[in-house]
mmCIF file of C-alpha atoms in Angstrom:
data_model
loop_
_atom_site.group_PDB
_atom_site.id
_atom_site.type_symbol
_atom_site.label_atom_id
_atom_site.label_comp_id
_atom_site.label_asym_id
_atom_site.label_seq_id
_atom_site.Cartn_x
_atom_site.Cartn_y
_atom_site.Cartn_z
ATOM 1 C CA UNK A 33 -80.716 1.478 -6.349
ATOM 2 C CA UNK A 34 -77.582 3.001 -4.873
ATOM 3 C CA UNK A 35 -77.120 0.090 -2.492
ATOM 4 C CA UNK A 36 -77.461 -2.387 -5.388
ATOM 5 C CA UNK A 37 -74.657 -0.594 -7.393
ATOM 6 C CA UNK A 38 -72.258 -0.561 -4.449
ATOM 7 C CA UNK A 39 -72.682 -4.252 -3.753
ATOM 8 C CA UNK A 40 -72.367 -5.411 -7.371
ATOM 9 C CA UNK A 41 -69.234 -7.506 -8.192
ATOM 10 C CA UNK A 42 -68.096 -5.024 -10.840
ATOM 11 C CA UNK A 43 -68.209 -2.083 -8.422
ATOM 12 C CA UNK A 44 -66.348 -4.113 -5.794
ATOM 13 C CA UNK A 45 -63.640 -5.008 -8.345
ATOM 14 C CA UNK A 46 -63.194 -1.355 -9.375
ATOM 15 C CA UNK A 47 -63.035 -0.314 -5.723
ATOM 16 C CA UNK A 48 -60.408 -2.997 -5.138
ATOM 17 C CA UNK A 49 -58.196 -1.428 -7.832
ATOM 18 C CA UNK A 50 -58.776 2.171 -6.779
ATOM 19 C CA UNK A 51 -57.452 1.858 -3.235
ATOM 20 C CA UNK A 52 -54.056 0.267 -4.039
ATOM 21 C CA UNK A 53 -53.808 2.441 -7.161
ATOM 22 C CA UNK A 54 -54.304 5.580 -5.080
ATOM 23 C CA UNK A 55 -51.616 4.431 -2.631
ATOM 24 C CA UNK A 56 -49.137 3.690 -5.429
ATOM 25 C CA UNK A 57 -49.848 6.831 -7.466
ATOM 26 C CA UNK A 58 -47.437 9.221 -5.625
ATOM 27 C CA UNK A 59 -44.546 6.745 -5.867
ATOM 28 C CA UNK A 60 -45.311 6.012 -9.532
ATOM 29 C CA UNK A 61 -45.466 9.743 -10.301
ATOM 30 C CA UNK A 62 -41.982 10.322 -8.822
ATOM 31 C CA UNK A 63 -40.661 7.214 -10.586
ATOM 32 C CA UNK A 64 -42.004 8.429 -13.928
ATOM 33 C CA UNK A 65 -40.754 11.991 -13.398
ATOM 34 C CA UNK A 66 -37.229 11.252 -12.141
ATOM 35 C CA UNK A 67 -36.456 7.866 -13.746
ATOM 36 C CA UNK A 68 -38.439 7.126 -16.902
ATOM 37 C CA UNK A 69 -38.734 10.681 -18.238
ATOM 38 C CA UNK A 70 -34.923 11.270 -18.070
ATOM 39 C CA UNK A 71 -34.465 7.861 -19.712
ATOM 40 C CA UNK A 72 -36.760 8.793 -22.613
ATOM 41 C CA UNK A 73 -35.130 12.239 -22.900
ATOM 42 C CA UNK A 74 -31.655 10.661 -23.004
ATOM 43 C CA UNK A 75 -32.745 8.243 -25.727
ATOM 44 C CA UNK A 76 -34.189 11.123 -27.764
ATOM 45 C CA UNK A 77 -31.085 13.297 -27.260
ATOM 46 C CA UNK A 78 -28.799 10.486 -28.474
ATOM 47 C CA UNK A 79 -30.087 11.076 -32.033
ATOM 48 C CA UNK A 80 -29.140 14.758 -31.990
ATOM 49 C CA UNK A 81 -25.945 16.806 -32.090
ATOM 50 C CA UNK A 82 -26.058 19.495 -29.396
ATOM 51 C CA UNK A 83 -23.353 21.533 -27.644
ATOM 52 C CA UNK A 84 -25.595 22.439 -24.654
ATOM 53 C CA UNK A 85 -25.614 26.105 -25.785
ATOM 54 C CA UNK A 86 -27.277 26.125 -29.195
ATOM 55 C CA UNK A 87 -31.073 26.635 -28.943
ATOM 56 C CA UNK A 88 -31.758 24.073 -31.687
ATOM 57 C CA UNK A 89 -30.229 20.586 -31.543
ATOM 58 C CA UNK A 90 -29.367 19.095 -34.956
ATOM 59 C CA UNK A 91 -30.833 15.726 -35.961
ATOM 60 C CA UNK A 92 -28.015 13.283 -36.875
ATOM 61 C CA UNK A 93 -29.756 9.910 -36.595
ATOM 62 C CA UNK A 94 -27.408 7.057 -35.656
ATOM 63 C CA UNK A 95 -24.220 9.063 -36.262
ATOM 64 C CA UNK A 96 -23.448 9.421 -32.539
ATOM 65 C CA UNK A 97 -23.723 5.655 -32.008
ATOM 66 C CA UNK A 98 -21.538 4.859 -35.016
ATOM 67 C CA UNK A 99 -18.837 7.359 -34.002
ATOM 68 C CA UNK A 100 -18.749 5.985 -30.448
ATOM 69 C CA UNK A 101 -18.581 2.345 -31.522
ATOM 70 C CA UNK A 102 -15.730 3.177 -33.955
ATOM 71 C CA UNK A 103 -13.764 5.261 -31.439
ATOM 72 C CA UNK A 104 -10.702 4.053 -29.553
ATOM 73 C CA UNK A 105 -11.681 5.799 -26.314
ATOM 74 C CA UNK A 106 -14.973 3.883 -26.015
ATOM 75 C CA UNK A 107 -13.405 0.433 -26.277
ATOM 76 C CA UNK A 108 -10.578 1.527 -23.976
ATOM 77 C CA UNK A 109 -13.154 2.690 -21.409
ATOM 78 C CA UNK A 110 -15.091 -0.558 -21.904
ATOM 79 C CA UNK A 111 -11.987 -2.635 -21.234
ATOM 80 C CA UNK A 112 -11.139 -0.549 -18.167
ATOM 81 C CA UNK A 113 -14.719 -1.021 -16.890
ATOM 82 C CA UNK A 114 -14.205 -4.783 -17.112
ATOM 83 C CA UNK A 115 -10.941 -4.464 -15.182
ATOM 84 C CA UNK A 116 -12.608 -2.351 -12.483
ATOM 85 C CA UNK A 117 -15.471 -4.863 -12.241
ATOM 86 C CA UNK A 118 -13.236 -7.943 -11.958
ATOM 87 C CA UNK A 119 -11.089 -6.376 -9.232
ATOM 88 C CA UNK A 120 -14.213 -5.180 -7.402
ATOM 89 C CA UNK A 121 -15.680 -8.692 -7.501
ATOM 90 C CA UNK A 122 -12.519 -10.054 -5.876
ATOM 91 C CA UNK A 123 -12.356 -7.326 -3.223
ATOM 92 C CA UNK A 124 -16.064 -6.728 -2.598
ATOM 93 C CA UNK A 125 -17.569 -10.189 -3.046
ATOM 94 C CA UNK A 126 -15.004 -12.929 -2.456
ATOM 95 C CA UNK A 127 -13.119 -11.175 0.364
ATOM 96 C CA UNK A 128 -16.173 -10.063 2.429
ATOM 97 C CA UNK A 129 -17.697 -13.537 1.843
ATOM 98 C CA UNK A 130 -14.729 -15.223 3.491
ATOM 99 C CA UNK A 131 -14.437 -12.521 6.166
ATOM 100 C CA UNK A 132 -18.127 -12.857 7.085
ATOM 101 C CA UNK A 133 -17.762 -16.634 7.415
ATOM 102 C CA UNK A 134 -14.703 -16.342 9.632
ATOM 103 C CA UNK A 135 -16.362 -13.740 11.858
ATOM 104 C CA UNK A 136 -19.722 -15.530 12.103
ATOM 105 C CA UNK A 137 -18.479 -19.077 12.656
ATOM 106 C CA UNK A 138 -14.872 -19.041 13.843
ATOM 107 C CA UNK A 139 -14.393 -15.880 15.929
ATOM 108 C CA UNK A 140 -15.939 -16.144 19.378
ATOM 109 C CA UNK A 141 -14.915 -12.953 21.192
ATOM 110 C CA UNK A 142 -15.204 -9.332 20.068
ATOM 111 C CA UNK A 143 -17.604 -9.921 17.169
ATOM 112 C CA UNK A 144 -19.451 -6.605 17.661
ATOM 113 C CA UNK A 145 -16.161 -4.689 17.728
ATOM 114 C CA UNK A 146 -14.928 -6.269 14.497
ATOM 115 C CA UNK A 147 -18.297 -5.702 12.774
ATOM 116 C CA UNK A 148 -18.273 -2.001 13.711
ATOM 117 C CA UNK A 149 -14.624 -1.634 12.676
ATOM 118 C CA UNK A 150 -15.232 -3.221 9.260
ATOM 119 C CA UNK A 151 -18.445 -1.260 8.618
ATOM 120 C CA UNK A 152 -16.966 2.119 9.643
ATOM 121 C CA UNK A 153 -15.602 3.156 6.173
ATOM 122 C CA UNK A 154 -19.097 2.726 4.696
ATOM 123 C CA UNK A 155 -20.358 5.823 6.519
ATOM 124 C CA UNK A 156 -17.712 8.015 4.875
ATOM 125 C CA UNK A 157 -18.320 9.687 1.535
ATOM 126 C CA UNK A 158 -16.275 8.643 -1.469
ATOM 127 C CA UNK A 159 -14.836 12.166 -1.662
ATOM 128 C CA UNK A 160 -13.399 11.814 1.853
ATOM 129 C CA UNK A 161 -12.095 8.341 1.034
ATOM 130 C CA UNK A 162 -10.422 9.721 -2.105
ATOM 131 C CA UNK A 163 -8.646 12.439 -0.099
ATOM 132 C CA UNK A 164 -7.450 9.899 2.482
ATOM 133 C CA UNK A 165 -6.015 7.633 -0.217
ATOM 134 C CA UNK A 166 -4.459 10.600 -2.022
ATOM 135 C CA UNK A 167 -2.276 10.978 1.058
ATOM 136 C CA UNK A 168 -1.704 7.218 1.417
ATOM 137 C CA UNK A 169 -0.639 6.919 -2.240
ATOM 138 C CA UNK A 170 1.679 9.949 -2.174
ATOM 139 C CA UNK A 171 4.862 8.717 -3.924
ATOM 140 C CA UNK A 172 7.205 10.790 -1.700
ATOM 141 C CA UNK A 173 5.572 11.089 1.727
ATOM 142 C CA UNK A 174 2.788 8.493 1.629
ATOM 143 C CA UNK A 175 2.907 5.639 4.181
ATOM 144 C CA UNK A 176 2.248 2.963 1.515
ATOM 145 C CA UNK A 177 5.406 3.743 -0.455
ATOM 146 C CA UNK A 178 7.364 4.338 2.769
ATOM 147 C CA UNK A 179 6.466 0.821 3.912
ATOM 148 C CA UNK A 180 7.387 -0.661 0.521
ATOM 149 C CA UNK A 181 10.766 1.097 0.544
ATOM 150 C CA UNK A 182 11.343 -0.165 4.093
ATOM 151 C CA UNK A 183 10.743 -3.721 2.850
ATOM 152 C CA UNK A 184 13.058 -3.178 -0.122
ATOM 153 C CA UNK A 185 10.199 -3.381 -2.651
ATOM 154 C CA UNK A 186 9.601 -1.034 -5.618
ATOM 155 C CA UNK A 187 7.363 1.927 -4.763
ATOM 156 C CA UNK A 188 5.448 2.915 -7.915
ATOM 157 C CA UNK A 189 3.622 6.228 -8.467
ATOM 158 C CA UNK A 190 0.196 4.656 -7.941
ATOM 159 C CA UNK A 191 -2.013 7.312 -9.527
ATOM 160 C CA UNK A 192 0.222 8.190 -12.492
ATOM 161 C CA UNK A 193 1.369 4.699 -13.468
ATOM 162 C CA UNK A 194 -0.461 3.056 -16.390
ATOM 163 C CA UNK A 195 -0.402 -0.403 -14.834
ATOM 164 C CA UNK A 196 -1.226 0.544 -11.241
ATOM 165 C CA UNK A 197 -3.798 3.323 -11.506
ATOM 166 C CA UNK A 198 -6.857 1.059 -11.975
ATOM 167 C CA UNK A 199 -6.061 -1.244 -9.003
ATOM 168 C CA UNK A 200 -5.259 1.839 -6.889
ATOM 169 C CA UNK A 201 -8.588 3.508 -7.679
ATOM 170 C CA UNK A 202 -10.520 0.259 -7.254
ATOM 171 C CA UNK A 203 -9.092 -0.214 -3.769
ATOM 172 C CA UNK A 204 -10.618 3.154 -2.764
ATOM 173 C CA UNK A 205 -14.084 2.088 -3.928
ATOM 174 C CA UNK A 206 -13.684 -1.363 -2.390
ATOM 175 C CA UNK A 207 -12.624 0.135 0.964
ATOM 176 C CA UNK A 208 -15.751 2.281 0.958
ATOM 177 C CA UNK A 209 -18.179 -0.523 -0.101
ATOM 178 C CA UNK A 210 -16.601 -3.473 1.729
ATOM 179 C CA UNK A 211 -18.456 -2.903 5.019
ATOM 180 C CA UNK A 212 -21.934 -2.826 3.458
ATOM 181 C CA UNK A 213 -21.374 -6.042 1.490
ATOM 182 C CA UNK A 214 -19.842 -7.644 4.568
ATOM 183 C CA UNK A 215 -22.919 -6.860 6.695
ATOM 184 C CA UNK A 216 -25.318 -8.177 4.019
ATOM 185 C CA UNK A 217 -23.360 -11.429 3.642
ATOM 186 C CA UNK A 218 -23.008 -11.763 7.425
ATOM 187 C CA UNK A 219 -26.800 -11.488 7.797
ATOM 188 C CA UNK A 220 -27.205 -14.289 5.252
ATOM 189 C CA UNK A 221 -24.718 -16.528 7.095
ATOM 190 C CA UNK A 222 -26.306 -15.939 10.493
ATOM 191 C CA UNK A 223 -29.611 -17.192 9.011
ATOM 192 C CA UNK A 224 -28.071 -20.585 8.133
ATOM 193 C CA UNK A 225 -29.622 -23.173 10.510
ATOM 194 C CA UNK A 226 -27.220 -23.947 13.342
ATOM 195 C CA UNK A 227 -28.455 -27.556 13.417
ATOM 196 C CA UNK A 228 -26.853 -28.203 10.014
ATOM 197 C CA UNK A 229 -23.519 -26.801 11.202
ATOM 198 C CA UNK A 230 -23.585 -28.861 14.392
ATOM 199 C CA UNK A 231 -24.511 -32.021 12.465
ATOM 200 C CA UNK A 232 -21.591 -31.471 10.090
ATOM 201 C CA UNK A 233 -19.208 -30.991 13.019
ATOM 202 C CA UNK A 234 -20.414 -34.231 14.578
ATOM 203 C CA UNK A 235 -19.454 -35.879 11.284
ATOM 204 C CA UNK A 236 -15.986 -34.288 11.717
ATOM 205 C CA UNK A 237 -16.344 -31.990 8.697
ATOM 206 C CA UNK A 238 -13.623 -29.329 8.420
ATOM 207 C CA UNK A 239 -14.407 -25.591 8.463
ATOM 208 C CA UNK A 240 -13.711 -25.435 4.736
ATOM 209 C CA UNK A 241 -16.106 -28.326 4.046
ATOM 210 C CA UNK A 242 -18.805 -26.648 6.162
ATOM 211 C CA UNK A 243 -18.313 -23.403 4.243
ATOM 212 C CA UNK A 244 -18.255 -24.969 0.803
ATOM 213 C CA UNK A 245 -21.023 -27.583 1.146
ATOM 214 C CA UNK A 246 -23.427 -25.919 3.616
ATOM 215 C CA UNK A 247 -22.897 -22.169 4.052
ATOM 216 C CA UNK A 248 -22.108 -21.299 0.421
ATOM 217 C CA UNK A 249 -25.207 -22.970 -1.130
ATOM 218 C CA UNK A 250 -27.572 -21.648 1.565
ATOM 219 C CA UNK A 251 -26.272 -18.075 1.161
ATOM 220 C CA UNK A 252 -26.126 -18.142 -2.651
ATOM 221 C CA UNK A 253 -29.187 -15.842 -2.918
ATOM 222 C CA UNK A 254 -27.469 -13.190 -0.789
ATOM 223 C CA UNK A 255 -24.224 -13.627 -2.710
ATOM 224 C CA UNK A 256 -26.063 -13.133 -6.008
ATOM 225 C CA UNK A 257 -27.550 -9.874 -4.720
ATOM 226 C CA UNK A 258 -24.084 -8.640 -3.675
ATOM 227 C CA UNK A 259 -22.665 -9.683 -7.050
ATOM 228 C CA UNK A 260 -25.291 -7.695 -8.970
ATOM 229 C CA UNK A 261 -24.881 -4.640 -6.726
ATOM 230 C CA UNK A 262 -21.093 -4.814 -7.079
ATOM 231 C CA UNK A 263 -21.254 -4.969 -10.876
ATOM 232 C CA UNK A 264 -23.940 -2.300 -11.347
ATOM 233 C CA UNK A 265 -23.339 0.132 -8.469
ATOM 234 C CA UNK A 266 -19.657 -0.481 -7.699
ATOM 235 C CA UNK A 267 -18.575 0.329 -11.246
ATOM 236 C CA UNK A 268 -20.358 3.690 -10.959
ATOM 237 C CA UNK A 269 -18.850 4.421 -7.534
ATOM 238 C CA UNK A 270 -15.406 4.459 -9.162
ATOM 239 C CA UNK A 271 -16.404 7.707 -10.895
ATOM 240 C CA UNK A 272 -15.686 9.871 -7.829
ATOM 241 C CA UNK A 273 -12.065 8.730 -7.267
ATOM 242 C CA UNK A 274 -11.400 8.989 -11.012
ATOM 243 C CA UNK A 275 -12.693 12.534 -11.214
ATOM 244 C CA UNK A 276 -10.976 13.721 -8.034
ATOM 245 C CA UNK A 277 -7.589 12.002 -8.340
ATOM 246 C CA UNK A 278 -6.737 11.277 -11.996
ATOM 247 C CA UNK A 279 -9.382 12.916 -14.226
ATOM 248 C CA UNK A 280 -9.187 9.838 -16.421
ATOM 249 C CA UNK A 281 -5.390 9.918 -16.811
ATOM 250 C CA UNK A 282 -2.637 9.217 -17.377
ATOM 251 C CA UNK A 283 -3.449 9.093 -21.113
ATOM 252 C CA UNK A 284 -6.999 7.765 -20.423
ATOM 253 C CA UNK A 285 -5.533 4.881 -18.421
ATOM 254 C CA UNK A 286 -8.212 5.163 -15.707
ATOM 255 C CA UNK A 287 -11.269 6.157 -17.789
ATOM 256 C CA UNK A 288 -14.319 3.913 -17.493
ATOM 257 C CA UNK A 289 -17.687 4.080 -19.287
ATOM 258 C CA UNK A 290 -19.349 6.303 -16.673
ATOM 259 C CA UNK A 291 -16.480 8.798 -16.693
ATOM 260 C CA UNK A 292 -16.405 8.756 -20.518
ATOM 261 C CA UNK A 293 -20.073 9.847 -20.537
ATOM 262 C CA UNK A 294 -19.179 12.684 -18.162
ATOM 263 C CA UNK A 295 -16.288 13.739 -20.396
ATOM 264 C CA UNK A 296 -18.439 13.806 -23.537
ATOM 265 C CA UNK A 297 -21.063 15.957 -21.804
ATOM 266 C CA UNK A 298 -19.132 18.371 -19.569
ATOM 267 C CA UNK A 299 -15.581 18.435 -20.959
ATOM 268 C CA UNK A 300 -16.289 18.292 -24.710
ATOM 269 C CA UNK A 301 -19.899 19.623 -24.638
ATOM 270 C CA UNK A 302 -21.122 16.815 -26.917
ATOM 271 C CA UNK A 303 -24.436 16.133 -25.226
ATOM 272 C CA UNK A 304 -25.784 13.932 -28.035
ATOM 273 C CA UNK A 305 -22.716 11.699 -27.986
ATOM 274 C CA UNK A 306 -22.847 11.534 -24.176
ATOM 275 C CA UNK A 307 -26.496 10.440 -24.375
ATOM 276 C CA UNK A 308 -25.619 7.773 -26.969
ATOM 277 C CA UNK A 309 -22.784 6.488 -24.747
ATOM 278 C CA UNK A 310 -25.205 6.390 -21.802
ATOM 279 C CA UNK A 311 -27.707 4.342 -23.824
ATOM 280 C CA UNK A 312 -24.969 1.889 -24.894
ATOM 281 C CA UNK A 313 -23.836 1.570 -21.266
ATOM 282 C CA UNK A 314 -27.437 0.950 -20.214
ATOM 283 C CA UNK A 315 -27.715 -1.837 -22.791
ATOM 284 C CA UNK A 316 -24.466 -3.409 -21.524
ATOM 285 C CA UNK A 317 -25.594 -3.391 -17.895
ATOM 286 C CA UNK A 318 -29.069 -4.557 -18.974
ATOM 287 C CA UNK A 319 -27.397 -7.501 -20.696
ATOM 288 C CA UNK A 320 -25.592 -8.354 -17.460
ATOM 289 C CA UNK A 321 -28.910 -8.310 -15.571
ATOM 290 C CA UNK A 322 -30.478 -10.562 -18.222
ATOM 291 C CA UNK A 323 -27.529 -12.944 -17.890
ATOM 292 C CA UNK A 324 -27.973 -12.960 -14.123
ATOM 293 C CA UNK A 325 -31.686 -13.734 -14.498
ATOM 294 C CA UNK A 326 -31.297 -16.543 -17.035
ATOM 295 C CA UNK A 327 -28.074 -18.233 -15.966
ATOM 296 C CA UNK A 328 -26.907 -17.476 -12.439
ATOM 297 C CA UNK A 329 -30.285 -17.724 -10.684
ATOM 298 C CA UNK A 330 -30.656 -21.374 -11.727
ATOM 299 C CA UNK A 331 -28.081 -22.395 -9.140
ATOM 300 C CA UNK A 332 -29.327 -20.128 -6.360
ATOM 301 C CA UNK A 333 -31.091 -21.407 -3.252
ATOM 302 C CA UNK A 334 -34.123 -19.429 -2.008
ATOM 303 C CA UNK A 335 -35.753 -20.444 1.266
ATOM 304 C CA UNK A 336 -39.270 -19.685 -0.017
#
């Protein structure tokens, strides 16, 4: 009787689910505990008013969302987030794309040295990078302004100037993340079949034509991954330089959405409003991922 139960199709199907389920259970438990439970708690907290000290949060419904969407600081932070993202896309997608192509196809000697040199800043923490650039940007003794004065160019106070603070902070994040994106894009370009490159050269195609018509389409999947990571992760990386060097100033000129959430929670002790801002930010980034899924992936080449 026992043998008949073990060999039945139903028992075999259940056994087939139990083994992979048991293997996935520890990972799913950690995912639920450290990702989904905080997400649900944040959503719940966004409907309350709480100063992080009072034992009883006060139910306020959608008031936190309405106050945030009507506030000047939210839309200012939203606009600054767009500025950070656009500059990061230029510095951390377009520039490493071109650099990876030059190093993989045009540079013959010293490739390993250049790869190590470009990747080196990625092993540093953002805090260390911020301290290094604090010295570089020093308006009196920093080498950047010294070089500009030597060339007869204006030397602005980078971290206290309303027009220059966002590009200055973005350069710090880009310097830190450039090496990782470069290595990912380089791996995608190395995988492009050499036969296609050689055939194009026999047809006397220029390096630009080879890049644009062969390398770019065949590495579009890798480029899309770097684009998504730059938009989602890179915008959050800017938080560290903002907090260490400008604290959102001057006059909120460097505040982005992530730093605004931090300010609501730990500067103003408005935990409910911080949770509501976090939910709105999640919806914005979720919309970007949806856009990537529905629009950008249609033109992407995947080998499989």
